[in-house]
XYZ file of C-alpha atoms in Angstrom:
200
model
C 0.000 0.000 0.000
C 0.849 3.534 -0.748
C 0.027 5.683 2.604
C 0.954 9.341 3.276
C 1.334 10.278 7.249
C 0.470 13.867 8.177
C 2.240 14.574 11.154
C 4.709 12.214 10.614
C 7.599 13.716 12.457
C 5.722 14.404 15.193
C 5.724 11.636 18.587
C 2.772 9.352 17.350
C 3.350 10.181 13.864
C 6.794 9.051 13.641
C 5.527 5.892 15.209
C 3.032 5.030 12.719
C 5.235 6.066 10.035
C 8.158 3.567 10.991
C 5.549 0.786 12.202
C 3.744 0.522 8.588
C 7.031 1.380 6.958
C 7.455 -2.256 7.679
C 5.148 -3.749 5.013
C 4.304 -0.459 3.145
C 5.534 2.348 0.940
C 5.288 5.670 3.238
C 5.487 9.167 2.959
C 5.345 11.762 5.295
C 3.957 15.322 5.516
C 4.552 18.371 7.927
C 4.443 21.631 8.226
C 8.447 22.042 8.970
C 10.069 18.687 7.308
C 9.088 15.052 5.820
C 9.117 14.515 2.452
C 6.427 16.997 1.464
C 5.492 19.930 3.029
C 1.981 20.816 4.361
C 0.322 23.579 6.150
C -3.014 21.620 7.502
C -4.611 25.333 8.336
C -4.402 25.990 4.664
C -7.077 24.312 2.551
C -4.906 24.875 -0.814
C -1.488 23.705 1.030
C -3.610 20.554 1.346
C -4.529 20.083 -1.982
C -0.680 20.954 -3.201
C 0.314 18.633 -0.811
C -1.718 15.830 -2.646
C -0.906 16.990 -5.990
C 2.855 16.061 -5.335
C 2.216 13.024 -3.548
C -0.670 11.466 -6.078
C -2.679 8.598 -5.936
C -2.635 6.653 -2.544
C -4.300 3.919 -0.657
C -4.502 5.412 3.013
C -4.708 8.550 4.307
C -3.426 8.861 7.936
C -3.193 12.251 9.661
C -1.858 12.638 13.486
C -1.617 16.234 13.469
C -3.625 18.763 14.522
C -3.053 22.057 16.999
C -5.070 22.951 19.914
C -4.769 25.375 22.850
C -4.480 24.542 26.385
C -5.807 26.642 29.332
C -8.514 26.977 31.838
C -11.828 27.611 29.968
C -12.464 31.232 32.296
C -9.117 31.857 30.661
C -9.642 31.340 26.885
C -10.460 33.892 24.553
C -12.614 33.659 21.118
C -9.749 33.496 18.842
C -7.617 30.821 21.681
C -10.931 28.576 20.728
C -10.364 29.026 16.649
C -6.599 27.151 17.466
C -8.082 24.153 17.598
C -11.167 24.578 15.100
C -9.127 25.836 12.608
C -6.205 23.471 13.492
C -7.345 20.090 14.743
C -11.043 20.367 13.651
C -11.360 21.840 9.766
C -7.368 21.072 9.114
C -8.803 17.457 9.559
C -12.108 18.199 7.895
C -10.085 19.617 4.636
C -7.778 16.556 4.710
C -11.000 14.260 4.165
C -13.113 16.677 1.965
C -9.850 16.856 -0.053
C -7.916 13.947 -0.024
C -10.570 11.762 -0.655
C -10.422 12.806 -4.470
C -6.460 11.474 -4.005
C -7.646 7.956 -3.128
C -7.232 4.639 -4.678
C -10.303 2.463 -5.433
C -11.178 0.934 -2.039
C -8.899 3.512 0.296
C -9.515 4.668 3.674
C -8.751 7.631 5.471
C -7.808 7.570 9.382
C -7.763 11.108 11.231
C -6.740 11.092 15.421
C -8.220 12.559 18.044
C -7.327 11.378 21.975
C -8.361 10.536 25.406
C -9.275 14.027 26.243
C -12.809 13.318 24.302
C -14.041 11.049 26.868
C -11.990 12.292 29.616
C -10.981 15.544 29.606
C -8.528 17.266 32.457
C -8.296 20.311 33.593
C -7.188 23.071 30.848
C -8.690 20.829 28.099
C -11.411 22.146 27.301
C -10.580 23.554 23.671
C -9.378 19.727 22.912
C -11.985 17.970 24.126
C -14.757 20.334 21.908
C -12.396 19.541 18.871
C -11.965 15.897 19.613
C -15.486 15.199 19.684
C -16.746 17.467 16.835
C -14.176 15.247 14.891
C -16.303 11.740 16.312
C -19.460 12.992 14.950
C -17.867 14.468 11.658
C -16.450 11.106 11.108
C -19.518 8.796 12.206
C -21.583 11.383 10.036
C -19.353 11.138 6.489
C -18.616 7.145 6.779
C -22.577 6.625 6.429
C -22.184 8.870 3.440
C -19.853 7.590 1.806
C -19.470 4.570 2.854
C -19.095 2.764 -0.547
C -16.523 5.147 -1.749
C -13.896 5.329 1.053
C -13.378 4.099 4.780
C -12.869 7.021 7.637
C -12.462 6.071 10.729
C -10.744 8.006 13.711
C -8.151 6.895 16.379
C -8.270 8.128 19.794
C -5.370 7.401 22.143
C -4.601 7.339 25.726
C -1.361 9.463 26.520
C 1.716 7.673 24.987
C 4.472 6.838 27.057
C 6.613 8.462 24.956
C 4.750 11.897 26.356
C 4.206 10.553 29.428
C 7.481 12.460 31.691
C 6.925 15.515 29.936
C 3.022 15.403 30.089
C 1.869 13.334 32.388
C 1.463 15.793 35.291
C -1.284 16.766 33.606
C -3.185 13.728 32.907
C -4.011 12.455 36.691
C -4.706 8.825 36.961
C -4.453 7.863 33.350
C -2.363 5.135 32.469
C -0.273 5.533 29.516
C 0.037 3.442 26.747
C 2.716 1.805 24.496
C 3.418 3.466 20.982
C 3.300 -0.108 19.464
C -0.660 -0.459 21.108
C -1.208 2.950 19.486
C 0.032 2.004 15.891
C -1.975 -1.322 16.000
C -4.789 1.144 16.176
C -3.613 2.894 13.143
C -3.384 -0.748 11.419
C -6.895 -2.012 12.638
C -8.393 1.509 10.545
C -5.989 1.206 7.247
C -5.427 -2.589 6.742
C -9.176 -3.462 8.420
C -12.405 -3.140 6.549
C -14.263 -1.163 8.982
C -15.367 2.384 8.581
C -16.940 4.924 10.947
C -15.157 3.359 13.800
C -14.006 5.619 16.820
C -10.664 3.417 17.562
C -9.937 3.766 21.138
C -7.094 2.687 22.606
C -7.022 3.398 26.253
C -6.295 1.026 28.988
């Protein structure tokens, strides 16, 4: 399979990248390196993006900004960080990329814990993560003869876990090769609309 990772040099990205770099041709995208460059807040950096890359059989994104804070805190514009950034930039990729698709591809966005269980200072990802559950359980009934979608939503990663995990009380966090099984049950599986959740 030929499958482009958005986000790929980031810590989950990178992950999923080098675990289906195993069996598959993969390229990554970011906004700062990989091998094509892509600014997901930019609808025609998107579509540039595919244009270079072509045809593929799986989309995977793992990017996707939001902004942290106390909700009393957060102004108008600190809430359009993560619409613009982890909601539409994810939107685009599917309303875009699925013209870039092979016959029988899927696209797989990400979302996180924080949907179901948000902490404190999470409120801007938690309204993003689950506007991106019911966009994807919305399009897959669409179009689900023309493409998969599904969404993966992990647990904090170990590999985060010194540098985040003050702020994640109680959770327990997960291995990076649990998380990139995830990615494998939405690309190489036949499901679609499937909120992939891989918490312990």
């Amino acid at each position: 399979m030929k499958i482009v990772v958005i986000g790929g040099q980031g810590t989950i990205g990178s992950a999923v990248a080098n675990h289906f770099k195993k069996k598959h041709e993969v390229i990554t995208a970011s906004r700062n390196n990989g091998d094509v460059l892509v600014n997901m807040e930019n609808s025609e950096s998107i579509k540039n993006m595919f244009e270079q890359i072509g045809k593929v059989d799986a989309i995977v994104n793992c990017a996707g900004a939001t902004k942290w804070g106390p909700f009393a805190e957060l102004s108008e514009e600190d809430f359009y960080v993560g619409l613009r950034g982890k909601l539409m930039g994810q939107v685009n990729i599917v309303r875009i990329g699925r013209h870039y698709l092979n016959e029988g591809g899927s696209i797989t966005l990400t979302t996180g814990v924080l949907a179901d269980d948000p902490v404190y200072g999470a409120t801007n990802s938690a309204m993003a993560n689950n506007a991106i559950h019911g966009f994807v359980l919305a399009v897959s009934q669409e179009h689900r003869n023309e493409f998969r979608l599904n969404v993966v939503s992990p647990e904090l990663v170990e590999d985060s876990a010194e540098r985040l995990g003050n702020a994640f009380p109680g959770h327990t966090p997960v291995s990076m090769q649990k998380v990139a099984k995830g990615y494998e049950r939405s690309v190489e599986g036949l499901r679609t609309g499937e909120i992939i959740r891989v918490y312990e």
